[in-house]
């Protein structure tokens, strides 16, 4: 079965420190990969996506993500965390053929401490 | 910017009622989706639609139906509401059937069934 795993329910990081939110996937072929952020009482907002090419993808609000095909991972990173980055982050995968569906991870709560 | 509007932010209904959740998008997107979001479970797909009057079941369609009479509007119907349908409901849209199009989300409807 196709799946997306976010192994950490919560990540705590001090303001100004680099942050990483992990995502691994089990999907056949060459899927499309996404990160979304959700602030309290809001819907999900698109941050960035990987289609093909450079393994480091840059997105909104200074976030970037590193794709690793051999490890089937797509980790979200930011060089210097802000308190305002505190939110719920979702990794999502869309198979490149055969379905319209997006497969979401269970989410990781990021807490940036002042 | 794409706007996905869900008609209610908060809704309280009684067991056995028929409940309608409405979603409208303003960017002529072909695909629309309904998810429910529960803590620790991430987003689970209820139904999606890839064209007017076309729909497909997602992962948890039981107890729900949908309607898409016009391209911009996608309605979720709880035929006979039950307490286990208390949840956050998220509507999303995306531009086309395939490819790496990100989804655009509404702000959600927090539904309580008493």
PDB file of C-alpha atoms in Angstrom:
ATOM      1  CA  UNK A   1       0.000   0.000   0.000  1.00  0.00           C
ATOM      2  CA  UNK A   2       1.157   3.509  -0.754  1.00  0.00           C
ATOM      3  CA  UNK A   3       1.954   5.591   2.293  1.00  0.00           C
ATOM      4  CA  UNK A   4       3.646   8.670   3.684  1.00  0.00           C
ATOM      5  CA  UNK A   5       5.334   8.687   7.082  1.00  0.00           C
ATOM      6  CA  UNK A   6       6.169  11.643   9.279  1.00  0.00           C
ATOM      7  CA  UNK A   7       7.989   9.907  12.131  1.00  0.00           C
ATOM      8  CA  UNK A   8       7.886  12.795  14.604  1.00  0.00           C
ATOM      9  CA  UNK A   9       4.614  14.010  16.081  1.00  0.00           C
ATOM     10  CA  UNK A  10       6.353  17.126  17.390  1.00  0.00           C
ATOM     11  CA  UNK A  11       9.632  18.907  16.770  1.00  0.00           C
ATOM     12  CA  UNK A  12      10.940  21.557  19.157  1.00  0.00           C
ATOM     13  CA  UNK A  13      13.644  23.978  18.079  1.00  0.00           C
ATOM     14  CA  UNK A  14      15.060  27.204  19.490  1.00  0.00           C
ATOM     15  CA  UNK A  15      14.504  30.402  17.551  1.00  0.00           C
ATOM     16  CA  UNK A  16      17.439  31.073  15.223  1.00  0.00           C
ATOM     17  CA  UNK A  17      18.449  27.420  15.019  1.00  0.00           C
ATOM     18  CA  UNK A  18      18.048  25.325  11.873  1.00  0.00           C
ATOM     19  CA  UNK A  19      15.017  23.083  11.700  1.00  0.00           C
ATOM     20  CA  UNK A  20      14.245  19.803   9.951  1.00  0.00           C
ATOM     21  CA  UNK A  21      10.866  18.098   9.650  1.00  0.00           C
ATOM     22  CA  UNK A  22      11.153  14.567   8.301  1.00  0.00           C
ATOM     23  CA  UNK A  23       9.086  12.783   5.656  1.00  0.00           C
ATOM     24  CA  UNK A  24       9.535   9.413   3.996  1.00  0.00           C
ATOM     25  CA  UNK A  25       7.255   7.782   1.466  1.00  0.00           C
ATOM     26  CA  UNK A  26       6.438   4.442  -0.040  1.00  0.00           C
ATOM     27  CA  UNK A  27       5.015   5.116  -3.497  1.00  0.00           C
ATOM     28  CA  UNK A  28       5.994   3.432  -6.732  1.00  0.00           C
ATOM     29  CA  UNK A  29       7.461   5.279  -9.671  1.00  0.00           C
ATOM     30  CA  UNK A  30       8.474   8.936  -9.529  1.00  0.00           C
ATOM     31  CA  UNK A  31       5.812  10.695  -7.478  1.00  0.00           C
ATOM     32  CA  UNK A  32       5.319  14.393  -6.968  1.00  0.00           C
ATOM     33  CA  UNK A  33       6.123  15.575  -3.443  1.00  0.00           C
ATOM     34  CA  UNK A  34       4.616  18.467  -1.493  1.00  0.00           C
ATOM     35  CA  UNK A  35       4.840  20.257   1.829  1.00  0.00           C
ATOM     36  CA  UNK A  36       1.957  22.166   3.387  1.00  0.00           C
ATOM     37  CA  UNK A  37       1.642  24.222   6.567  1.00  0.00           C
ATOM     38  CA  UNK A  38      -1.450  24.640   8.714  1.00  0.00           C
ATOM     39  CA  UNK A  39      -1.865  27.447  11.221  1.00  0.00           C
ATOM     40  CA  UNK A  40      -4.506  27.169  13.983  1.00  0.00           C
ATOM     41  CA  UNK A  41      -8.092  27.201  12.707  1.00  0.00           C
ATOM     42  CA  UNK A  42      -6.972  27.523   9.103  1.00  0.00           C
ATOM     43  CA  UNK A  43      -6.741  25.266   6.088  1.00  0.00           C
ATOM     44  CA  UNK A  44      -3.496  23.956   4.665  1.00  0.00           C
ATOM     45  CA  UNK A  45      -1.233  26.321   2.752  1.00  0.00           C
ATOM     46  CA  UNK A  46       1.105  25.087   0.016  1.00  0.00           C
ATOM     47  CA  UNK A  47       4.815  25.616   0.788  1.00  0.00           C
ATOM     48  CA  UNK A  48       6.764  23.856  -1.955  1.00  0.00           C
ATOM     49  CA  UNK A  49       6.874  20.893  -4.290  1.00  0.00           C
ATOM     50  CA  UNK A  50       9.330  18.582  -6.005  1.00  0.00           C
ATOM     51  CA  UNK A  51       8.729  17.385  -9.550  1.00  0.00           C
ATOM     52  CA  UNK A  52      12.128  16.524 -10.966  1.00  0.00           C
ATOM     53  CA  UNK A  53      15.630  17.940 -11.252  1.00  0.00           C
ATOM     54  CA  UNK A  54      17.597  19.606  -8.464  1.00  0.00           C
ATOM     55  CA  UNK A  55      17.248  17.708  -5.196  1.00  0.00           C
ATOM     56  CA  UNK A  56      16.999  20.923  -3.179  1.00  0.00           C
ATOM     57  CA  UNK A  57      13.744  22.761  -3.671  1.00  0.00           C
ATOM     58  CA  UNK A  58      13.088  26.264  -2.375  1.00  0.00           C
ATOM     59  CA  UNK A  59       9.657  27.422  -1.300  1.00  0.00           C
ATOM     60  CA  UNK A  60       7.721  30.056   0.606  1.00  0.00           C
ATOM     61  CA  UNK A  61       8.775  31.784   3.856  1.00  0.00           C
ATOM     62  CA  UNK A  62      12.419  30.664   3.542  1.00  0.00           C
ATOM     63  CA  UNK A  63      11.631  26.952   3.639  1.00  0.00           C
ATOM     64  CA  UNK A  64      13.385  24.415   1.473  1.00  0.00           C
ATOM     65  CA  UNK A  65      13.194  20.662   1.108  1.00  0.00           C
ATOM     66  CA  UNK A  66      15.725  18.013   0.231  1.00  0.00           C
ATOM     67  CA  UNK A  67      14.717  15.095  -1.952  1.00  0.00           C
ATOM     68  CA  UNK A  68      16.625  11.819  -1.608  1.00  0.00           C
ATOM     69  CA  UNK A  69      15.530   9.162  -4.070  1.00  0.00           C
ATOM     70  CA  UNK A  70      17.510   6.283  -2.584  1.00  0.00           C
ATOM     71  CA  UNK A  71      16.066   6.928   0.872  1.00  0.00           C
ATOM     72  CA  UNK A  72      12.629   7.913  -0.493  1.00  0.00           C
ATOM     73  CA  UNK A  73      12.694  10.952   1.737  1.00  0.00           C
ATOM     74  CA  UNK A  74      11.661  14.571   1.357  1.00  0.00           C
ATOM     75  CA  UNK A  75      12.710  16.464   4.480  1.00  0.00           C
ATOM     76  CA  UNK A  76      11.628  20.047   5.100  1.00  0.00           C
ATOM     77  CA  UNK A  77      14.335  22.434   6.270  1.00  0.00           C
ATOM     78  CA  UNK A  78      14.880  26.028   7.245  1.00  0.00           C
ATOM     79  CA  UNK A  79      18.276  27.529   8.124  1.00  0.00           C
ATOM     80  CA  UNK A  80      16.992  29.786  10.922  1.00  0.00           C
ATOM     81  CA  UNK A  81      13.665  29.145  12.652  1.00  0.00           C
ATOM     82  CA  UNK A  82      11.235  31.882  13.671  1.00  0.00           C
ATOM     83  CA  UNK A  83       8.642  31.721  16.446  1.00  0.00           C
ATOM     84  CA  UNK A  84       6.050  32.437  13.759  1.00  0.00           C
ATOM     85  CA  UNK A  85       7.002  29.155  12.027  1.00  0.00           C
ATOM     86  CA  UNK A  86       5.251  27.276  14.835  1.00  0.00           C
ATOM     87  CA  UNK A  87       2.473  25.338  13.102  1.00  0.00           C
ATOM     88  CA  UNK A  88       1.433  21.904  11.866  1.00  0.00           C
ATOM     89  CA  UNK A  89       3.315  20.651   8.805  1.00  0.00           C
ATOM     90  CA  UNK A  90       2.089  18.029   6.370  1.00  0.00           C
ATOM     91  CA  UNK A  91       4.015  16.096   3.758  1.00  0.00           C
ATOM     92  CA  UNK A  92       1.992  14.855   0.766  1.00  0.00           C
ATOM     93  CA  UNK A  93       2.721  12.662  -2.219  1.00  0.00           C
ATOM     94  CA  UNK A  94       0.921  12.318  -5.522  1.00  0.00           C
ATOM     95  CA  UNK A  95       1.720   9.296  -7.694  1.00  0.00           C
ATOM     96  CA  UNK A  96       2.707  10.375 -11.182  1.00  0.00           C
ATOM     97  CA  UNK A  97       0.121   8.129 -12.838  1.00  0.00           C
ATOM     98  CA  UNK A  98      -2.958   6.078 -12.144  1.00  0.00           C
ATOM     99  CA  UNK A  99      -4.724   8.237  -9.585  1.00  0.00           C
ATOM    100  CA  UNK A 100      -5.957  11.729  -8.836  1.00  0.00           C
ATOM    101  CA  UNK A 101      -5.307  11.239  -5.162  1.00  0.00           C
ATOM    102  CA  UNK A 102      -2.830  12.943  -2.881  1.00  0.00           C
ATOM    103  CA  UNK A 103      -1.539  10.878   0.037  1.00  0.00           C
ATOM    104  CA  UNK A 104      -0.883  12.832   3.229  1.00  0.00           C
ATOM    105  CA  UNK A 105       1.275  12.117   6.233  1.00  0.00           C
ATOM    106  CA  UNK A 106      -0.174  12.466   9.730  1.00  0.00           C
ATOM    107  CA  UNK A 107       1.491  15.815  10.327  1.00  0.00           C
ATOM    108  CA  UNK A 108       4.301  17.136  12.521  1.00  0.00           C
ATOM    109  CA  UNK A 109       3.760  19.928  14.999  1.00  0.00           C
ATOM    110  CA  UNK A 110       6.669  22.361  14.961  1.00  0.00           C
ATOM    111  CA  UNK A 111       7.226  24.429  18.059  1.00  0.00           C
ATOM    112  CA  UNK A 112       9.828  27.197  17.867  1.00  0.00           C
ATOM    113  CA  UNK A 113      10.872  28.429  21.296  1.00  0.00           C
ATOM    114  CA  UNK A 114      11.880  32.029  21.903  1.00  0.00           C
TER     115      UNK A 114
ATOM    116  CA  UNK B   1      -4.781  33.989  -5.695  1.00  0.00           C
ATOM    117  CA  UNK B   2      -7.058  30.985  -5.618  1.00  0.00           C
ATOM    118  CA  UNK B   3      -9.823  31.251  -3.093  1.00  0.00           C
ATOM    119  CA  UNK B   4     -11.596  28.208  -1.714  1.00  0.00           C
ATOM    120  CA  UNK B   5     -14.519  29.183   0.475  1.00  0.00           C
ATOM    121  CA  UNK B   6     -16.308  26.873   2.863  1.00  0.00           C
ATOM    122  CA  UNK B   7     -19.730  28.161   3.841  1.00  0.00           C
ATOM    123  CA  UNK B   8     -19.447  27.584   7.597  1.00  0.00           C
ATOM    124  CA  UNK B   9     -16.473  27.716   9.974  1.00  0.00           C
ATOM    125  CA  UNK B  10     -18.359  26.070  12.833  1.00  0.00           C
ATOM    126  CA  UNK B  11     -21.480  23.929  12.716  1.00  0.00           C
ATOM    127  CA  UNK B  12     -23.409  22.062  15.414  1.00  0.00           C
ATOM    128  CA  UNK B  13     -25.982  19.465  14.392  1.00  0.00           C
ATOM    129  CA  UNK B  14     -27.931  16.659  16.009  1.00  0.00           C
ATOM    130  CA  UNK B  15     -27.646  12.924  15.470  1.00  0.00           C
ATOM    131  CA  UNK B  16     -29.762  11.766  12.545  1.00  0.00           C
ATOM    132  CA  UNK B  17     -29.895  15.144  10.808  1.00  0.00           C
ATOM    133  CA  UNK B  18     -28.981  15.524   7.143  1.00  0.00           C
ATOM    134  CA  UNK B  19     -26.025  17.912   6.969  1.00  0.00           C
ATOM    135  CA  UNK B  20     -24.768  19.878   3.991  1.00  0.00           C
ATOM    136  CA  UNK B  21     -21.254  21.318   3.798  1.00  0.00           C
ATOM    137  CA  UNK B  22     -20.658  23.672   0.901  1.00  0.00           C
ATOM    138  CA  UNK B  23     -17.434  24.580  -0.870  1.00  0.00           C
ATOM    139  CA  UNK B  24     -16.850  27.070  -3.671  1.00  0.00           C
ATOM    140  CA  UNK B  25     -13.653  27.777  -5.607  1.00  0.00           C
ATOM    141  CA  UNK B  26     -13.113  30.773  -7.843  1.00  0.00           C
ATOM    142  CA  UNK B  27     -10.330  29.634 -10.211  1.00  0.00           C
ATOM    143  CA  UNK B  28     -12.050  27.263 -12.611  1.00  0.00           C
ATOM    144  CA  UNK B  29     -10.258  24.247 -11.128  1.00  0.00           C
ATOM    145  CA  UNK B  30     -11.223  20.853 -12.474  1.00  0.00           C
ATOM    146  CA  UNK B  31     -10.546  18.813  -9.353  1.00  0.00           C
ATOM    147  CA  UNK B  32     -12.208  19.218  -5.985  1.00  0.00           C
ATOM    148  CA  UNK B  33     -11.747  17.168  -2.828  1.00  0.00           C
ATOM    149  CA  UNK B  34     -13.308  16.644   0.588  1.00  0.00           C
ATOM    150  CA  UNK B  35     -11.160  15.522   3.520  1.00  0.00           C
ATOM    151  CA  UNK B  36     -11.719  15.061   7.194  1.00  0.00           C
ATOM    152  CA  UNK B  37      -8.930  15.889   9.613  1.00  0.00           C
ATOM    153  CA  UNK B  38      -8.638  14.170  12.977  1.00  0.00           C
ATOM    154  CA  UNK B  39      -5.751  14.437  15.464  1.00  0.00           C
ATOM    155  CA  UNK B  40      -3.106  11.797  14.846  1.00  0.00           C
ATOM    156  CA  UNK B  41      -4.773  10.602  11.647  1.00  0.00           C
ATOM    157  CA  UNK B  42      -3.832  13.412   9.298  1.00  0.00           C
ATOM    158  CA  UNK B  43      -6.088  14.079   6.325  1.00  0.00           C
ATOM    159  CA  UNK B  44      -8.324  11.310   5.066  1.00  0.00           C
ATOM    160  CA  UNK B  45      -9.974  11.595   1.673  1.00  0.00           C
ATOM    161  CA  UNK B  46     -13.747  11.214   1.673  1.00  0.00           C
ATOM    162  CA  UNK B  47     -14.640  11.935  -1.964  1.00  0.00           C
ATOM    163  CA  UNK B  48     -13.204  13.776  -4.907  1.00  0.00           C
ATOM    164  CA  UNK B  49     -14.505  15.061  -8.195  1.00  0.00           C
ATOM    165  CA  UNK B  50     -12.520  15.458 -11.399  1.00  0.00           C
ATOM    166  CA  UNK B  51     -15.273  17.135 -13.420  1.00  0.00           C
ATOM    167  CA  UNK B  52     -18.841  18.354 -13.152  1.00  0.00           C
ATOM    168  CA  UNK B  53     -21.169  15.525 -12.105  1.00  0.00           C
ATOM    169  CA  UNK B  54     -18.180  13.161 -11.870  1.00  0.00           C
ATOM    170  CA  UNK B  55     -17.121  11.808  -8.501  1.00  0.00           C
ATOM    171  CA  UNK B  56     -15.066   9.041  -7.010  1.00  0.00           C
ATOM    172  CA  UNK B  57     -14.950   7.550  -3.573  1.00  0.00           C
ATOM    173  CA  UNK B  58     -11.959   8.243  -1.445  1.00  0.00           C
ATOM    174  CA  UNK B  59     -10.700   6.217   1.483  1.00  0.00           C
ATOM    175  CA  UNK B  60     -13.595   6.788   3.911  1.00  0.00           C
ATOM    176  CA  UNK B  61     -16.814   7.423   1.923  1.00  0.00           C
ATOM    177  CA  UNK B  62     -19.192   5.547   4.218  1.00  0.00           C
ATOM    178  CA  UNK B  63     -21.947   7.774   5.579  1.00  0.00           C
ATOM    179  CA  UNK B  64     -21.191  10.559   3.096  1.00  0.00           C
ATOM    180  CA  UNK B  65     -22.256  11.582  -0.380  1.00  0.00           C
ATOM    181  CA  UNK B  66     -21.286  14.484  -2.631  1.00  0.00           C
ATOM    182  CA  UNK B  67     -22.749  16.661  -5.325  1.00  0.00           C
ATOM    183  CA  UNK B  68     -21.072  18.669  -8.057  1.00  0.00           C
ATOM    184  CA  UNK B  69     -23.656  20.287 -10.287  1.00  0.00           C
ATOM    185  CA  UNK B  70     -21.457  23.250 -11.220  1.00  0.00           C
ATOM    186  CA  UNK B  71     -17.700  23.356 -11.694  1.00  0.00           C
ATOM    187  CA  UNK B  72     -17.079  25.824  -8.903  1.00  0.00           C
ATOM    188  CA  UNK B  73     -19.170  24.133  -6.208  1.00  0.00           C
ATOM    189  CA  UNK B  74     -18.656  20.833  -4.424  1.00  0.00           C
ATOM    190  CA  UNK B  75     -21.002  19.820  -1.637  1.00  0.00           C
ATOM    191  CA  UNK B  76     -20.496  17.174   1.025  1.00  0.00           C
ATOM    192  CA  UNK B  77     -23.623  15.568   2.462  1.00  0.00           C
ATOM    193  CA  UNK B  78     -23.895  13.615   5.676  1.00  0.00           C
ATOM    194  CA  UNK B  79     -26.988  11.534   5.018  1.00  0.00           C
ATOM    195  CA  UNK B  80     -27.770  10.833   8.693  1.00  0.00           C
ATOM    196  CA  UNK B  81     -25.254  12.462  10.977  1.00  0.00           C
ATOM    197  CA  UNK B  82     -23.651  10.402  13.728  1.00  0.00           C
ATOM    198  CA  UNK B  83     -21.389  11.406  16.611  1.00  0.00           C
ATOM    199  CA  UNK B  84     -18.377   9.704  15.007  1.00  0.00           C
ATOM    200  CA  UNK B  85     -18.620  12.243  12.193  1.00  0.00           C
ATOM    201  CA  UNK B  86     -17.633  15.039  14.544  1.00  0.00           C
ATOM    202  CA  UNK B  87     -14.481  16.361  12.908  1.00  0.00           C
ATOM    203  CA  UNK B  88     -12.780  19.134  10.954  1.00  0.00           C
ATOM    204  CA  UNK B  89     -13.778  18.998   7.273  1.00  0.00           C
ATOM    205  CA  UNK B  90     -11.491  20.483   4.644  1.00  0.00           C
ATOM    206  CA  UNK B  91     -12.331  21.213   1.028  1.00  0.00           C
ATOM    207  CA  UNK B  92      -9.575  21.552  -1.576  1.00  0.00           C
ATOM    208  CA  UNK B  93      -9.253  22.168  -5.286  1.00  0.00           C
ATOM    209  CA  UNK B  94      -6.514  21.689  -7.873  1.00  0.00           C
ATOM    210  CA  UNK B  95      -6.126  22.868 -11.421  1.00  0.00           C
ATOM    211  CA  UNK B  96      -6.038  19.682 -13.452  1.00  0.00           C
ATOM    212  CA  UNK B  97      -6.381  15.955 -13.247  1.00  0.00           C
ATOM    213  CA  UNK B  98      -2.757  14.981 -13.472  1.00  0.00           C
ATOM    214  CA  UNK B  99       0.603  16.474 -12.868  1.00  0.00           C
ATOM    215  CA  UNK B 100       2.191  18.252  -9.973  1.00  0.00           C
ATOM    216  CA  UNK B 101      -0.542  20.747  -9.260  1.00  0.00           C
ATOM    217  CA  UNK B 102      -0.735  21.657  -5.593  1.00  0.00           C
ATOM    218  CA  UNK B 103      -4.055  21.656  -3.818  1.00  0.00           C
ATOM    219  CA  UNK B 104      -5.638  24.840  -2.510  1.00  0.00           C
ATOM    220  CA  UNK B 105      -7.563  24.491   0.744  1.00  0.00           C
ATOM    221  CA  UNK B 106     -10.449  26.259   2.391  1.00  0.00           C
ATOM    222  CA  UNK B 107     -10.256  27.213   6.069  1.00  0.00           C
ATOM    223  CA  UNK B 108     -12.287  24.211   7.137  1.00  0.00           C
ATOM    224  CA  UNK B 109     -15.609  23.539   8.828  1.00  0.00           C
ATOM    225  CA  UNK B 110     -15.461  22.284  12.395  1.00  0.00           C
ATOM    226  CA  UNK B 111     -18.547  20.088  12.683  1.00  0.00           C
ATOM    227  CA  UNK B 112     -19.922  18.836  15.985  1.00  0.00           C
ATOM    228  CA  UNK B 113     -22.647  16.208  16.049  1.00  0.00           C
ATOM    229  CA  UNK B 114     -24.497  16.031  19.368  1.00  0.00           C
TER     230      UNK B 114
END
